[in-house]
Amino acid sequence: MTAYLKLDHIDKSFARGSQVSEVLRDIRLTIDKGEFVSIIGHSGCGKSTLLNLIAGLTKVSAGAVLLENKEVDSPGPERAVVFQNHSLLPWLTVYENINLAVSKVFGRSKSKAERHDWIMRNLDLVQMAHAGDKRPAEISGGMKQRVGIARALAMEPKILLLDEPFGALDALTRAHLQDAVMDIHSRLGSTTIMITHDVDEAVLLSDRIVMMTNGPAATIGEVLAVPLARPRRRVELSSDRTFLRCREAVLKFLYERHRFVAAAE
Amino acid sequence: MSIQTIEDTKVKAFPAEPAAELITFTAKARRRIDPLAIAGKAATALVPPAIVILVLLVVWQVACSSPTASLPPPSQVWNEAYDLIAHPFFDNGPQDIGLAWRVLISLQRVAIGFGMAAVVGVGLGALVGQSVWAMRGLDPVFQILRTVPPLAWLPLSLAAFRDSSPSALFVIFITSIWPIIINTAVGVRNIPQDYRNVARILRLNPFEFFVKIMVPAAAPYIFTGLRIGIGLSWLAIVAAEMLTGGVGIGFFIWDAWNSSRLPDIIVALAYIGVTGFCLDRLVAAVGAVVTRGTTAK
């Protein structure tokens, strides 16, 4: 069976004048359909760059991103991104923000009524149907991120890319949203790649955790499978042995073998 | 008997209380259209400038009352230019019309010239803000041309158009376009990368990007440019009309000067000032409505 998404020997370096800095080296990873994969690493290890490469927002220096055996090198709605700072357009209401995406992606294939139903269904999915007429400035950070997720889901992407989606939220809101993402993933079976720096979040949500070494020239240090049955409940898992073993493995990788060296920045 | 009445009033008083509270609540909710509050607000806004104007008029009257004074005092303006002040819309033939008509004719010119400047200016500004090479090539040219005074363009445009009416329009256009271009370019350059990423993921084409992302995101900057531009074009039209003739308010001042009607000039100045103020507020108000929410995070 061929992989759904394949990162094939990807290198990425940025040139600034005559200075070339190598950010990523020889990234090799295959992801199956419906899988939830987290990418974790210290800040500055290039995990956001990796997500941008998959999204097509940045071009690879060498290697290729293959989705269903076809190379992708430019952005598109089949790889929808949920940005860390939500990136909702402030002059549009919640409904209009999603409508912008839906009318662009489904403008030809769905009628106006169908598009409306589709927008409302996606708002329902993140429990934000009540706030359709509000502008982003009028809702909380957690709600904005929910709308950001709804907008990405409304594009019906082949792959959902989450760029530290809960990084700017408080712990309780983050937990609520993690549950929402788990629920949506189990219902839609969407293939998801999430960037995170939160070990608990990675173990709780993921099927596999990709651990990045420190930069420059970062690469994949280790891939850990999380053999926990779904649906997962955070309270039960907090004392689960498999959960704790996975958590320990990630912590050991991050803080013993690839400790963050501040001087490297 | 008396006890009975006291108890009666007590019993009545209790249910009456919540009702009274309800009434005060509705009164609070309706305070927005309370005529007293509006009158108070209007008074705080209007009384201080009224006092200042009154003081200025008195000083002016005293200063220009001597028989040797070169300028007319307000009382003389009122007496001699009463027709112009009291009847802005009279129409006694082609060159004898009320000042409101003249202002409207000047405004029409401004509307055409400024309208063209707005369309071309936002377009060019978007190009300069979006493309590094367009900026490198065009920005120095813009920076030099924008310092040319409005009237310096007039002889050239008269030579090019061979007619006074399009020349006046061109002077308005060329005067007001620079702040629109420059502000639009700055606004477009400041569009957050996140919005651009959203547009790229959605694969918006350049036209969709311009309409749906660029213009709304840069709207606060664009309206700053438009506001400066409309002020400049109002400055330019009066000066241009003095030289090109016609029936606008600028020509009226020149005509009055040539026939030594100083009171008429003073009344026309008041018209010009008030109109310019209204134009500025109009663009600001449109901007406030259009850009609501844009600046919020």
XYZ file of C-alpha atoms in Angstrom, chain B:
297
model
C -60.600 53.885 60.319
C -57.344 55.758 60.131
C -55.410 52.568 60.813
C -57.308 50.943 58.030
C -56.223 53.600 55.531
C -52.585 53.368 56.615
C -52.617 49.629 56.059
C -54.243 50.193 52.721
C -51.526 52.542 51.572
C -48.865 50.083 52.809
C -50.411 47.235 50.918
C -50.571 49.378 47.847
C -47.075 50.695 48.316
C -45.424 47.275 48.111
C -46.706 46.132 44.747
C -46.148 49.630 43.507
C -42.399 49.423 44.096
C -41.409 46.878 41.450
C -43.575 48.715 38.967
C -41.711 51.924 39.712
C -38.414 50.105 39.241
C -39.539 48.794 35.896
C -40.391 52.299 34.803
C -36.941 53.594 35.723
C -35.343 50.702 33.842
C -37.209 51.474 30.650
C -36.335 55.116 31.123
C -32.655 54.123 31.298
C -32.913 51.987 28.196
C -34.534 54.832 26.310
C -32.063 57.456 27.432
C -30.533 57.465 23.956
C -33.410 59.538 22.637
C -33.754 61.712 25.736
C -34.114 65.228 24.290
C -32.503 66.845 27.353
C -29.317 64.810 27.022
C -29.093 65.584 23.315
C -29.600 69.283 23.998
C -26.868 69.129 26.654
C -24.452 67.439 24.289
C -25.242 69.914 21.528
C -24.707 72.780 23.946
C -21.248 71.542 25.020
C -20.312 71.130 21.362
C -21.752 74.391 20.052
C -21.518 76.982 22.811
C -17.676 77.304 23.028
C -17.155 77.819 19.263
C -20.132 80.212 19.185
C -18.503 82.323 21.900
C -15.163 82.326 20.048
C -16.822 83.371 16.785
C -18.718 86.135 18.548
C -15.498 87.459 20.130
C -13.720 87.344 16.760
C -16.580 89.238 15.098
C -16.451 91.940 17.768
C -12.660 92.314 17.436
C -13.014 92.448 13.658
C -15.784 95.031 13.885
C -13.708 97.243 16.180
C -10.523 96.845 14.133
C -12.167 97.696 10.776
C -14.499 100.475 11.950
C -12.175 103.391 11.303
C -12.852 105.238 8.015
C -9.301 104.489 6.819
C -9.627 100.695 7.239
C -8.811 98.739 4.075
C -11.141 95.809 4.833
C -14.891 95.963 5.526
C -16.203 95.248 9.050
C -18.794 92.447 9.582
C -21.685 94.908 9.704
C -20.817 96.165 6.225
C -20.445 92.572 4.958
C -23.889 91.802 6.339
C -25.461 94.856 4.691
C -23.783 94.687 1.289
C -23.691 90.926 0.789
C -27.071 90.221 2.392
C -28.398 88.701 -0.836
C -25.578 86.179 -0.949
C -25.945 85.235 2.717
C -29.721 85.001 2.836
C -30.421 83.453 -0.581
C -27.835 80.832 -1.454
C -30.018 79.375 -4.234
C -31.131 82.399 -6.287
C -30.721 82.172 -10.052
C -30.869 85.370 -12.129
C -29.198 84.193 -15.314
C -25.891 82.650 -16.362
C -23.397 84.704 -14.307
C -25.688 85.859 -11.473
C -26.403 82.807 -9.325
C -26.380 82.046 -5.593
C -23.218 80.896 -3.864
C -24.673 77.437 -3.123
C -24.973 76.850 -6.875
C -21.363 77.901 -7.362
C -20.216 75.617 -4.545
C -22.188 72.766 -6.105
C -20.510 73.363 -9.474
C -17.087 73.340 -7.820
C -18.080 70.224 -5.875
C -19.074 68.514 -9.102
C -15.599 69.155 -10.505
C -14.033 67.898 -7.301
C -16.232 64.805 -7.424
C -15.059 63.934 -10.937
C -11.381 64.761 -10.428
C -11.181 63.262 -6.963
C -13.199 60.202 -8.031
C -10.714 59.468 -10.802
C -7.816 60.091 -8.415
C -9.341 57.657 -5.905
C -9.741 54.857 -8.455
C -6.343 55.325 -10.100
C -4.622 56.078 -6.784
C -5.888 52.947 -5.017
C -4.960 50.859 -8.070
C -1.447 52.273 -8.356
C -0.989 52.178 -4.581
C -1.949 48.501 -4.550
C 0.573 47.813 -7.308
C 3.354 49.701 -5.520
C 2.515 48.070 -2.188
C 2.310 44.581 -3.655
C 5.297 44.499 -6.008
C 8.807 45.251 -4.834
C 9.921 46.115 -8.373
C 6.994 48.466 -8.973
C 7.900 50.180 -5.734
C 11.568 50.509 -6.639
C 10.674 51.945 -10.025
C 7.703 54.152 -9.202
C 8.280 55.343 -5.660
C 11.094 57.837 -6.459
C 9.005 59.280 -9.304
C 5.987 59.673 -7.014
C 8.091 61.245 -4.278
C 9.332 63.924 -6.679
C 6.023 64.606 -8.438
C 4.009 64.904 -5.231
C 5.988 67.980 -4.164
C 4.945 69.931 -7.287
C 2.375 72.583 -6.233
C -1.107 72.135 -7.786
C -1.087 75.309 -9.852
C 2.299 74.528 -11.396
C 0.473 71.812 -13.350
C -2.088 74.222 -14.765
C -0.164 75.764 -17.710
C 0.960 72.317 -18.819
C -2.564 70.877 -18.630
C -4.002 73.917 -20.450
C -1.497 73.290 -23.213
C -2.317 69.583 -23.313
C -6.136 69.776 -23.125
C -6.590 73.166 -24.884
C -9.640 73.772 -22.695
C -10.096 75.116 -19.202
C -12.635 72.609 -17.898
C -10.599 69.388 -18.298
C -7.523 71.301 -17.135
C -9.206 72.123 -13.840
C -10.212 68.472 -13.451
C -6.643 67.373 -14.195
C -5.248 69.730 -11.563
C -7.593 68.244 -8.954
C -6.690 64.745 -10.064
C -2.934 65.282 -9.971
C -3.091 67.105 -6.629
C -5.123 64.568 -4.733
C -3.695 61.353 -6.164
C -0.323 61.309 -4.336
C -1.507 60.901 -0.759
C -3.956 58.228 -1.974
C -1.201 56.265 -3.740
C 1.279 56.550 -0.898
C -1.162 55.657 1.879
C -2.635 52.748 -0.061
C 0.859 51.399 -0.722
C 1.753 51.563 2.963
C -1.528 49.860 3.873
C -0.989 47.061 1.366
C 2.594 46.551 2.536
C 1.288 46.198 6.089
C -1.221 43.434 5.339
C -0.362 40.656 7.814
C 1.293 37.598 6.286
C -1.460 35.474 7.872
C -4.124 37.044 5.647
C -1.918 36.419 2.619
C -1.495 32.793 3.691
C -5.263 32.392 4.037
C -5.663 33.789 0.525
C -2.995 31.455 -0.856
C -4.536 28.376 0.737
C -7.914 29.346 -0.710
C -6.204 29.993 -4.058
C -7.855 33.395 -4.437
C -7.008 34.882 -7.833
C -5.450 38.372 -7.951
C -8.825 40.056 -8.455
C -10.455 38.197 -5.547
C -7.417 38.925 -3.388
C -7.662 42.633 -4.253
C -11.381 42.882 -3.470
C -11.704 40.490 -0.539
C -8.398 40.857 1.313
C -6.338 43.798 0.110
C -8.914 46.603 0.055
C -10.585 45.761 3.390
C -7.247 45.097 5.119
C -5.748 48.351 3.854
C -8.991 50.331 4.228
C -7.885 52.405 7.247
C -4.790 53.540 5.352
C -6.740 54.093 2.131
C -9.232 56.325 3.922
C -6.429 58.339 5.516
C -5.152 58.967 1.991
C -8.623 59.806 0.680
C -9.168 62.270 3.509
C -5.917 64.099 2.809
C -6.693 63.921 -0.924
C -10.160 65.482 -0.680
C -8.749 68.339 1.398
C -6.035 68.983 -1.181
C -8.455 68.826 -4.099
C -10.721 71.394 -2.443
C -7.661 73.628 -2.044
C -6.751 73.095 -5.676
C -10.189 73.673 -7.219
C -10.545 77.164 -5.772
C -7.118 78.183 -7.046
C -7.636 76.507 -10.434
C -11.030 78.158 -10.968
C -9.541 81.565 -10.268
C -7.330 81.082 -13.294
C -9.558 79.070 -15.618
C -12.831 80.966 -15.131
C -16.262 79.372 -15.362
C -18.963 79.595 -12.726
C -17.347 77.927 -9.705
C -16.774 79.480 -6.305
C -13.096 80.156 -7.092
C -13.945 82.236 -10.130
C -16.560 84.099 -8.102
C -13.822 85.296 -5.715
C -11.633 86.441 -8.593
C -14.562 88.197 -10.209
C -15.486 89.935 -6.938
C -11.893 91.061 -6.499
C -11.855 92.550 -9.993
C -15.026 94.545 -9.262
C -13.862 95.435 -5.705
C -16.711 93.622 -3.919
C -14.759 92.717 -0.772
C -17.840 91.723 1.307
C -18.724 89.120 -1.344
C -15.245 87.630 -1.073
C -15.596 87.276 2.681
C -18.930 85.492 2.343
C -17.439 83.182 -0.302
C -14.535 82.347 2.024
C -17.025 81.285 4.684
C -18.800 79.060 2.144
C -15.514 77.469 1.079
C -14.424 76.829 4.647
C -17.704 75.232 5.680
C -17.821 73.099 2.531
C -14.238 71.893 2.992
C -15.017 71.005 6.599
C -18.109 69.052 5.503
C -16.134 67.176 2.807
C -13.504 66.159 5.341
C -16.128 64.939 7.807
C -18.008 63.116 5.060
C -14.946 61.095 4.010
C -14.079 60.450 7.664
C -17.632 59.238 8.341
C -17.664 56.941 5.310
C -14.266 55.627 6.408
C -15.511 54.961 9.924
C -18.439 52.925 8.585
C -16.418 51.010 5.986
C -13.445 50.188 8.232
C -15.400 49.146 11.301
C -13.813 46.042 12.727
C -10.802 46.225 10.430
C -8.432 47.613 12.987
C -9.555 45.284 15.776
C -7.349 42.280 16.492
